[in-house]
mmCIF file of N, CA and C in Angstrom:
data_model
loop_
_atom_site.group_PDB
_atom_site.id
_atom_site.type_symbol
_atom_site.label_atom_id
_atom_site.label_comp_id
_atom_site.label_asym_id
_atom_site.label_seq_id
_atom_site.Cartn_x
_atom_site.Cartn_y
_atom_site.Cartn_z
ATOM 1 N N GLN A 1 -40.948 -6.909 -8.467
ATOM 2 C CA GLN A 1 -40.195 -5.710 -8.114
ATOM 3 C C GLN A 1 -39.688 -5.811 -6.682
ATOM 4 N N VAL A 2 -38.546 -5.228 -6.455
ATOM 5 C CA VAL A 2 -37.947 -5.174 -5.122
ATOM 6 C C VAL A 2 -37.650 -3.717 -4.808
ATOM 7 N N GLN A 3 -38.003 -3.306 -3.614
ATOM 8 C CA GLN A 3 -37.693 -1.959 -3.158
ATOM 9 C C GLN A 3 -36.636 -2.051 -2.054
ATOM 10 N N LEU A 4 -35.663 -1.163 -2.135
ATOM 11 C CA LEU A 4 -34.580 -1.119 -1.145
ATOM 12 C C LEU A 4 -34.544 0.265 -0.517
ATOM 13 N N VAL A 5 -34.527 0.286 0.801
ATOM 14 C CA VAL A 5 -34.477 1.561 1.513
ATOM 15 C C VAL A 5 -33.294 1.544 2.465
ATOM 16 N N GLU A 6 -32.348 2.449 2.203
ATOM 17 C CA GLU A 6 -31.158 2.540 3.051
ATOM 18 C C GLU A 6 -31.365 3.562 4.159
ATOM 19 N N SER A 7 -30.643 3.360 5.238
ATOM 20 C CA SER A 7 -30.656 4.322 6.338
ATOM 21 C C SER A 7 -29.352 4.190 7.105
ATOM 22 N N GLY A 8 -29.089 5.189 7.946
ATOM 23 C CA GLY A 8 -27.928 5.105 8.823
ATOM 24 C C GLY A 8 -26.754 5.981 8.438
ATOM 25 N N GLY A 9 -26.841 6.645 7.302
ATOM 26 C CA GLY A 9 -25.746 7.524 6.914
ATOM 27 C C GLY A 9 -25.721 8.792 7.755
ATOM 28 N N GLY A 10 -24.684 9.580 7.548
ATOM 29 C CA GLY A 10 -24.591 10.832 8.276
ATOM 30 C C GLY A 10 -23.176 11.341 8.320
ATOM 31 N N LEU A 11 -22.965 12.287 9.204
ATOM 32 C CA LEU A 11 -21.651 12.902 9.396
ATOM 33 C C LEU A 11 -20.980 12.279 10.623
ATOM 34 N N VAL A 12 -19.752 11.867 10.450
ATOM 35 C CA VAL A 12 -19.015 11.246 11.548
ATOM 36 C C VAL A 12 -17.574 11.730 11.511
ATOM 37 N N GLN A 13 -16.966 11.811 12.664
ATOM 38 C CA GLN A 13 -15.569 12.233 12.727
ATOM 39 C C GLN A 13 -14.643 11.087 12.347
ATOM 40 N N PRO A 14 -13.465 11.402 11.854
ATOM 41 C CA PRO A 14 -12.486 10.338 11.562
ATOM 42 C C PRO A 14 -12.264 9.459 12.791
ATOM 43 N N GLY A 15 -12.215 8.164 12.542
ATOM 44 C CA GLY A 15 -12.085 7.199 13.630
ATOM 45 C C GLY A 15 -13.400 6.708 14.186
ATOM 46 N N GLY A 16 -14.477 7.334 13.788
ATOM 47 C CA GLY A 16 -15.796 6.950 14.286
ATOM 48 C C GLY A 16 -16.384 5.769 13.548
ATOM 49 N N SER A 17 -17.613 5.423 13.930
ATOM 50 C CA SER A 17 -18.297 4.278 13.350
ATOM 51 C C SER A 17 -19.707 4.663 12.907
ATOM 52 N N LEU A 18 -20.193 3.934 11.942
ATOM 53 C CA LEU A 18 -21.581 4.044 11.498
ATOM 54 C C LEU A 18 -22.058 2.659 11.110
ATOM 55 N N ARG A 19 -23.363 2.442 11.236
ATOM 56 C CA ARG A 19 -23.956 1.218 10.720
ATOM 57 C C ARG A 19 -25.064 1.581 9.750
ATOM 58 N N LEU A 20 -24.899 1.116 8.541
ATOM 59 C CA LEU A 20 -25.910 1.323 7.509
ATOM 60 C C LEU A 20 -26.856 0.126 7.479
ATOM 61 N N SER A 21 -28.102 0.418 7.181
ATOM 62 C CA SER A 21 -29.114 -0.633 7.035
ATOM 63 C C SER A 21 -29.771 -0.509 5.672
ATOM 64 N N CYS A 22 -30.163 -1.644 5.132
ATOM 65 C CA CYS A 22 -30.888 -1.667 3.862
ATOM 66 C C CYS A 22 -32.024 -2.673 3.999
ATOM 67 N N ALA A 23 -33.235 -2.157 4.003
ATOM 68 C CA ALA A 23 -34.408 -3.012 4.141
ATOM 69 C C ALA A 23 -35.015 -3.283 2.770
ATOM 70 N N ALA A 24 -35.236 -4.540 2.475
ATOM 71 C CA ALA A 24 -35.813 -4.948 1.205
ATOM 72 C C ALA A 24 -37.279 -5.296 1.368
ATOM 73 N N SER A 25 -38.063 -4.953 0.382
ATOM 74 C CA SER A 25 -39.476 -5.320 0.378
ATOM 75 C C SER A 25 -39.896 -5.629 -1.049
ATOM 76 N N GLY A 26 -41.055 -6.252 -1.179
ATOM 77 C CA GLY A 26 -41.539 -6.629 -2.499
ATOM 78 C C GLY A 26 -41.246 -8.095 -2.777
ATOM 79 N N SER A 27 -40.777 -8.385 -3.957
ATOM 80 C CA SER A 27 -40.531 -9.772 -4.377
ATOM 81 C C SER A 27 -39.187 -10.259 -3.836
ATOM 82 N N ILE A 28 -39.098 -10.309 -2.520
ATOM 83 C CA ILE A 28 -37.815 -10.595 -1.895
ATOM 84 C C ILE A 28 -37.406 -12.053 -2.015
ATOM 85 N N SER A 29 -38.353 -12.939 -2.315
ATOM 86 C CA SER A 29 -37.998 -14.354 -2.422
ATOM 87 C C SER A 29 -37.041 -14.600 -3.579
ATOM 88 N N SER A 30 -37.003 -13.672 -4.516
ATOM 89 C CA SER A 30 -36.122 -13.851 -5.675
ATOM 90 C C SER A 30 -34.685 -13.401 -5.400
ATOM 91 N N ILE A 31 -34.463 -12.721 -4.301
ATOM 92 C CA ILE A 31 -33.134 -12.165 -4.012
ATOM 93 C C ILE A 31 -32.201 -13.257 -3.531
ATOM 94 N N TYR A 32 -31.016 -13.349 -4.149
ATOM 95 C CA TYR A 32 -30.031 -14.315 -3.691
ATOM 96 C C TYR A 32 -28.731 -13.653 -3.239
ATOM 97 N N ASN A 33 -28.568 -12.378 -3.533
ATOM 98 C CA ASN A 33 -27.325 -11.706 -3.204
ATOM 99 C C ASN A 33 -27.639 -10.250 -2.900
ATOM 100 N N MET A 34 -27.037 -9.723 -1.834
ATOM 101 C CA MET A 34 -27.199 -8.304 -1.522
ATOM 102 C C MET A 34 -25.831 -7.722 -1.226
ATOM 103 N N GLY A 35 -25.725 -6.416 -1.403
ATOM 104 C CA GLY A 35 -24.428 -5.822 -1.163
ATOM 105 C C GLY A 35 -24.474 -4.320 -1.044
ATOM 106 N N TRP A 36 -23.313 -3.777 -0.740
ATOM 107 C CA TRP A 36 -23.130 -2.340 -0.623
ATOM 108 C C TRP A 36 -22.066 -1.878 -1.618
ATOM 109 N N TYR A 37 -22.363 -0.775 -2.246
ATOM 110 C CA TYR A 37 -21.434 -0.112 -3.139
ATOM 111 C C TYR A 37 -21.334 1.336 -2.695
ATOM 112 N N ARG A 38 -20.311 2.018 -3.158
ATOM 113 C CA ARG A 38 -20.186 3.433 -2.816
ATOM 114 C C ARG A 38 -19.652 4.207 -4.007
ATOM 115 N N GLN A 39 -20.003 5.487 -4.016
ATOM 116 C CA GLN A 39 -19.526 6.359 -5.074
ATOM 117 C C GLN A 39 -19.139 7.692 -4.462
ATOM 118 N N ALA A 40 -17.854 7.997 -4.570
ATOM 119 C CA ALA A 40 -17.337 9.272 -4.092
ATOM 120 C C ALA A 40 -17.416 10.290 -5.221
ATOM 121 N N PRO A 41 -17.437 11.569 -4.899
ATOM 122 C CA PRO A 41 -17.511 12.595 -5.949
ATOM 123 C C PRO A 41 -16.383 12.448 -6.958
ATOM 124 N N GLY A 42 -16.749 12.437 -8.230
ATOM 125 C CA GLY A 42 -15.764 12.353 -9.296
ATOM 126 C C GLY A 42 -15.179 10.975 -9.521
ATOM 127 N N LYS A 43 -15.706 9.969 -8.820
ATOM 128 C CA LYS A 43 -15.176 8.610 -8.959
ATOM 129 C C LYS A 43 -16.274 7.649 -9.398
ATOM 130 N N GLN A 44 -15.850 6.500 -9.882
ATOM 131 C CA GLN A 44 -16.797 5.474 -10.270
ATOM 132 C C GLN A 44 -17.339 4.755 -9.036
ATOM 133 N N ARG A 45 -18.519 4.215 -9.202
ATOM 134 C CA ARG A 45 -19.105 3.416 -8.132
ATOM 135 C C ARG A 45 -18.263 2.157 -7.943
ATOM 136 N N GLU A 46 -17.997 1.790 -6.694
ATOM 137 C CA GLU A 46 -17.175 0.618 -6.431
ATOM 138 C C GLU A 46 -17.851 -0.298 -5.410
ATOM 139 N N LEU A 47 -17.524 -1.574 -5.535
ATOM 140 C CA LEU A 47 -18.046 -2.556 -4.601
ATOM 141 C C LEU A 47 -17.411 -2.337 -3.229
ATOM 142 N N VAL A 48 -18.237 -2.431 -2.205
ATOM 143 C CA VAL A 48 -17.746 -2.389 -0.826
ATOM 144 C C VAL A 48 -17.776 -3.806 -0.251
ATOM 145 N N ALA A 49 -18.953 -4.433 -0.296
ATOM 146 C CA ALA A 49 -19.090 -5.779 0.242
ATOM 147 C C ALA A 49 -20.383 -6.386 -0.267
ATOM 148 N N THR A 50 -20.381 -7.719 -0.390
ATOM 149 C CA THR A 50 -21.592 -8.441 -0.761
ATOM 150 C C THR A 50 -21.782 -9.620 0.174
ATOM 151 N N ILE A 51 -23.025 -10.096 0.231
ATOM 152 C CA ILE A 51 -23.347 -11.246 1.069
ATOM 153 C C ILE A 51 -24.452 -12.044 0.391
ATOM 154 N N THR A 52 -24.285 -13.358 0.379
ATOM 155 C CA THR A 52 -25.299 -14.213 -0.220
ATOM 156 C C THR A 52 -26.361 -14.583 0.808
ATOM 157 N N THR A 53 -27.409 -15.215 0.341
ATOM 158 C CA THR A 53 -28.465 -15.670 1.249
ATOM 159 C C THR A 53 -27.894 -16.609 2.299
ATOM 160 N N GLY A 54 -26.905 -17.396 1.909
ATOM 161 C CA GLY A 54 -26.285 -18.338 2.832
ATOM 162 C C GLY A 54 -25.255 -17.731 3.757
ATOM 163 N N GLY A 55 -24.934 -16.453 3.550
ATOM 164 C CA GLY A 55 -24.010 -15.772 4.446
ATOM 165 C C GLY A 55 -22.580 -15.652 3.959
ATOM 166 N N SER A 56 -22.293 -16.114 2.757
ATOM 167 C CA SER A 56 -20.950 -15.955 2.211
ATOM 168 C C SER A 56 -20.715 -14.498 1.868
ATOM 169 N N THR A 57 -19.549 -13.995 2.248
ATOM 170 C CA THR A 57 -19.261 -12.576 2.069
ATOM 171 C C THR A 57 -18.079 -12.340 1.145
ATOM 172 N N ASN A 58 -18.061 -11.150 0.587
ATOM 173 C CA ASN A 58 -16.964 -10.721 -0.267
ATOM 174 C C ASN A 58 -16.756 -9.244 0.003
ATOM 175 N N TYR A 59 -15.502 -8.834 0.118
ATOM 176 C CA TYR A 59 -15.177 -7.451 0.446
ATOM 177 C C TYR A 59 -14.156 -6.870 -0.526
ATOM 178 N N LEU A 60 -14.218 -5.550 -0.676
ATOM 179 C CA LEU A 60 -13.092 -4.844 -1.257
ATOM 180 C C LEU A 60 -11.931 -5.072 -0.283
ATOM 181 N N ASP A 61 -10.813 -5.529 -0.807
ATOM 182 C CA ASP A 61 -9.707 -5.934 0.067
ATOM 183 C C ASP A 61 -9.300 -4.855 1.063
ATOM 184 N N SER A 62 -9.285 -3.636 0.606
ATOM 185 C CA SER A 62 -8.785 -2.551 1.457
ATOM 186 C C SER A 62 -9.734 -2.203 2.596
ATOM 187 N N LEU A 63 -10.948 -2.769 2.577
ATOM 188 C CA LEU A 63 -11.943 -2.428 3.584
ATOM 189 C C LEU A 63 -12.234 -3.563 4.567
ATOM 190 N N LYS A 64 -11.789 -4.755 4.261
ATOM 191 C CA LYS A 64 -12.236 -5.916 5.038
ATOM 192 C C LYS A 64 -11.838 -5.869 6.505
ATOM 193 N N ASP A 65 -10.836 -5.090 6.851
ATOM 194 C CA ASP A 65 -10.433 -5.005 8.254
ATOM 195 C C ASP A 65 -11.270 -4.008 9.050
ATOM 196 N N ARG A 66 -12.027 -3.161 8.359
ATOM 197 C CA ARG A 66 -12.783 -2.117 9.040
ATOM 198 C C ARG A 66 -14.290 -2.241 8.851
ATOM 199 N N PHE A 67 -14.700 -2.863 7.769
ATOM 200 C CA PHE A 67 -16.126 -2.952 7.440
ATOM 201 C C PHE A 67 -16.605 -4.388 7.582
ATOM 202 N N THR A 68 -17.836 -4.545 8.042
ATOM 203 C CA THR A 68 -18.437 -5.866 8.167
ATOM 204 C C THR A 68 -19.852 -5.839 7.618
ATOM 205 N N ILE A 69 -20.126 -6.745 6.689
ATOM 206 C CA ILE A 69 -21.477 -6.869 6.150
ATOM 207 C C ILE A 69 -22.166 -8.037 6.839
ATOM 208 N N SER A 70 -23.441 -7.860 7.122
ATOM 209 C CA SER A 70 -24.228 -8.936 7.724
ATOM 210 C C SER A 70 -25.649 -8.867 7.188
ATOM 211 N N ARG A 71 -26.387 -9.910 7.462
ATOM 212 C CA ARG A 71 -27.716 -10.009 6.853
ATOM 213 C C ARG A 71 -28.658 -10.683 7.836
ATOM 214 N N ASP A 72 -29.836 -10.132 7.972
ATOM 215 C CA ASP A 72 -30.902 -10.747 8.765
ATOM 216 C C ASP A 72 -32.000 -11.152 7.798
ATOM 217 N N ASN A 73 -32.012 -12.411 7.427
ATOM 218 C CA ASN A 73 -32.974 -12.874 6.432
ATOM 219 C C ASN A 73 -34.413 -12.758 6.932
ATOM 220 N N ALA A 74 -34.608 -12.887 8.232
ATOM 221 C CA ALA A 74 -35.964 -12.786 8.784
ATOM 222 C C ALA A 74 -36.516 -11.373 8.628
ATOM 223 N N LYS A 75 -35.623 -10.391 8.684
ATOM 224 C CA LYS A 75 -36.034 -8.991 8.536
ATOM 225 C C LYS A 75 -35.799 -8.460 7.130
ATOM 226 N N ASN A 76 -35.258 -9.311 6.263
ATOM 227 C CA ASN A 76 -34.977 -8.891 4.877
ATOM 228 C C ASN A 76 -34.109 -7.629 4.868
ATOM 229 N N THR A 77 -33.134 -7.617 5.730
ATOM 230 C CA THR A 77 -32.293 -6.435 5.906
ATOM 231 C C THR A 77 -30.821 -6.821 5.867
ATOM 232 N N VAL A 78 -30.037 -6.003 5.208
ATOM 233 C CA VAL A 78 -28.593 -6.177 5.191
ATOM 234 C C VAL A 78 -27.972 -4.965 5.857
ATOM 235 N N TYR A 79 -26.885 -5.197 6.581
ATOM 236 C CA TYR A 79 -26.230 -4.150 7.346
ATOM 237 C C TYR A 79 -24.781 -3.998 6.890
ATOM 238 N N LEU A 80 -24.262 -2.816 7.104
ATOM 239 C CA LEU A 80 -22.843 -2.574 6.887
ATOM 240 C C LEU A 80 -22.317 -1.824 8.108
ATOM 241 N N GLN A 81 -21.529 -2.510 8.906
ATOM 242 C CA GLN A 81 -20.886 -1.892 10.048
ATOM 243 C C GLN A 81 -19.555 -1.322 9.604
ATOM 244 N N MET A 82 -19.383 -0.033 9.794
ATOM 245 C CA MET A 82 -18.171 0.640 9.344
ATOM 246 C C MET A 82 -17.460 1.224 10.561
ATOM 247 N N ASN A 83 -16.242 0.777 10.785
ATOM 248 C CA ASN A 83 -15.449 1.231 11.931
ATOM 249 C C ASN A 83 -14.200 1.953 11.452
ATOM 250 N N SER A 84 -13.602 2.701 12.365
ATOM 251 C CA SER A 84 -12.353 3.426 12.067
ATOM 252 C C SER A 84 -12.472 4.198 10.755
ATOM 253 N N LEU A 85 -13.539 4.929 10.622
ATOM 254 C CA LEU A 85 -13.813 5.623 9.369
ATOM 255 C C LEU A 85 -12.771 6.684 9.071
ATOM 256 N N LYS A 86 -12.493 6.831 7.786
ATOM 257 C CA LYS A 86 -11.493 7.785 7.294
ATOM 258 C C LYS A 86 -12.165 8.774 6.350
ATOM 259 N N PRO A 87 -11.574 9.938 6.168
ATOM 260 C CA PRO A 87 -12.162 10.906 5.227
ATOM 261 C C PRO A 87 -12.363 10.324 3.835
ATOM 262 N N GLU A 88 -11.496 9.426 3.425
ATOM 263 C CA GLU A 88 -11.632 8.827 2.089
ATOM 264 C C GLU A 88 -12.795 7.852 1.986
ATOM 265 N N ASP A 89 -13.443 7.551 3.100
ATOM 266 C CA ASP A 89 -14.657 6.740 3.063
ATOM 267 C C ASP A 89 -15.893 7.583 2.723
ATOM 268 N N THR A 90 -15.712 8.878 2.642
ATOM 269 C CA THR A 90 -16.827 9.757 2.295
ATOM 270 C C THR A 90 -17.359 9.420 0.910
ATOM 271 N N ALA A 91 -18.651 9.141 0.837
ATOM 272 C CA ALA A 91 -19.267 8.735 -0.427
ATOM 273 C C ALA A 91 -20.766 8.570 -0.201
ATOM 274 N N VAL A 92 -21.465 8.398 -1.291
ATOM 275 C CA VAL A 92 -22.847 7.927 -1.214
ATOM 276 C C VAL A 92 -22.793 6.402 -1.256
ATOM 277 N N TYR A 93 -23.425 5.773 -0.289
ATOM 278 C CA TYR A 93 -23.423 4.325 -0.183
ATOM 279 C C TYR A 93 -24.762 3.782 -0.683
ATOM 280 N N TYR A 94 -24.674 2.834 -1.589
ATOM 281 C CA TYR A 94 -25.858 2.265 -2.223
ATOM 282 C C TYR A 94 -25.993 0.790 -1.864
ATOM 283 N N CYS A 95 -27.216 0.410 -1.635
ATOM 284 C CA CYS A 95 -27.546 -0.991 -1.432
ATOM 285 C C CYS A 95 -27.958 -1.588 -2.772
ATOM 286 N N LYS A 96 -27.571 -2.818 -3.001
ATOM 287 C CA LYS A 96 -27.893 -3.508 -4.253
ATOM 288 C C LYS A 96 -28.409 -4.900 -3.934
ATOM 289 N N ALA A 97 -29.404 -5.317 -4.693
ATOM 290 C CA ALA A 97 -29.936 -6.673 -4.533
ATOM 291 C C ALA A 97 -29.994 -7.346 -5.893
ATOM 292 N N ASP A 98 -29.552 -8.566 -5.945
ATOM 293 C CA ASP A 98 -29.588 -9.351 -7.182
ATOM 294 C C ASP A 98 -30.672 -10.415 -7.058
ATOM 295 N N GLY A 99 -31.582 -10.384 -8.002
ATOM 296 C CA GLY A 99 -32.631 -11.385 -8.077
ATOM 297 C C GLY A 99 -32.867 -11.681 -9.534
ATOM 298 N N ARG A 100 -34.122 -11.717 -9.952
ATOM 299 C CA ARG A 100 -34.402 -11.854 -11.387
ATOM 300 C C ARG A 100 -33.833 -10.649 -12.134
ATOM 301 N N LEU A 101 -33.851 -9.522 -11.440
ATOM 302 C CA LEU A 101 -33.239 -8.295 -11.942
ATOM 303 C C LEU A 101 -32.289 -7.772 -10.876
ATOM 304 N N THR A 102 -31.589 -6.717 -11.231
ATOM 305 C CA THR A 102 -30.729 -6.041 -10.260
ATOM 306 C C THR A 102 -31.426 -4.779 -9.780
ATOM 307 N N TYR A 103 -31.440 -4.606 -8.466
ATOM 308 C CA TYR A 103 -32.142 -3.472 -7.872
ATOM 309 C C TYR A 103 -31.155 -2.643 -7.056
ATOM 310 N N TRP A 104 -31.390 -1.332 -7.063
ATOM 311 C CA TRP A 104 -30.548 -0.404 -6.310
ATOM 312 C C TRP A 104 -31.423 0.439 -5.382
ATOM 313 N N GLY A 105 -30.868 0.756 -4.228
ATOM 314 C CA GLY A 105 -31.504 1.726 -3.359
ATOM 315 C C GLY A 105 -31.180 3.142 -3.812
ATOM 316 N N GLN A 106 -31.728 4.109 -3.087
ATOM 317 C CA GLN A 106 -31.566 5.504 -3.481
ATOM 318 C C GLN A 106 -30.242 6.084 -3.002
ATOM 319 N N GLY A 107 -29.579 5.391 -2.105
ATOM 320 C CA GLY A 107 -28.291 5.851 -1.599
ATOM 321 C C GLY A 107 -28.415 6.621 -0.294
ATOM 322 N N THR A 108 -27.370 6.527 0.509
ATOM 323 C CA THR A 108 -27.313 7.293 1.754
ATOM 324 C C THR A 108 -25.920 7.910 1.876
ATOM 325 N N GLN A 109 -25.883 9.164 2.220
ATOM 326 C CA GLN A 109 -24.616 9.899 2.265
ATOM 327 C C GLN A 109 -23.867 9.599 3.551
ATOM 328 N N VAL A 110 -22.599 9.277 3.402
ATOM 329 C CA VAL A 110 -21.695 9.131 4.542
ATOM 330 C C VAL A 110 -20.582 10.159 4.371
ATOM 331 N N THR A 111 -20.438 11.011 5.359
ATOM 332 C CA THR A 111 -19.404 12.035 5.329
ATOM 333 C C THR A 111 -18.521 11.876 6.556
ATOM 334 N N VAL A 112 -17.224 11.708 6.306
ATOM 335 C CA VAL A 112 -16.260 11.555 7.396
ATOM 336 C C VAL A 112 -15.393 12.811 7.420
ATOM 337 N N SER A 113 -15.578 13.606 8.449
ATOM 338 C CA SER A 113 -14.886 14.896 8.511
ATOM 339 C C SER A 113 -14.845 15.378 9.946
ATOM 340 N N SER A 114 -13.772 16.096 10.251
ATOM 341 C CA SER A 114 -13.670 16.706 11.585
ATOM 342 C C SER A 114 -14.217 18.135 11.561
#
């Protein structure tokens, strides 16, 4: 089993920044891929960014200029740096880990509003 705990969400004004963290614990040796997804009200969950153990990244095209995913393997933590935030970035952000199974965190709310 793998447990994922997200943190770092909150309320931010348009143009602001936030950094989300996702700490993994448990059977972490099985994890080969981690990522962030988001789900806005009334919309389907969508991929934001993923990162492999080796550091290869993949982004939703529309976000790659503002969002950066990174990973600290020593801390078993993945980060999402979000800059120039827009109201349309408002969503619940979920951390996901792929190992023998797929694991999801509980989600952290990001609200971009003035």
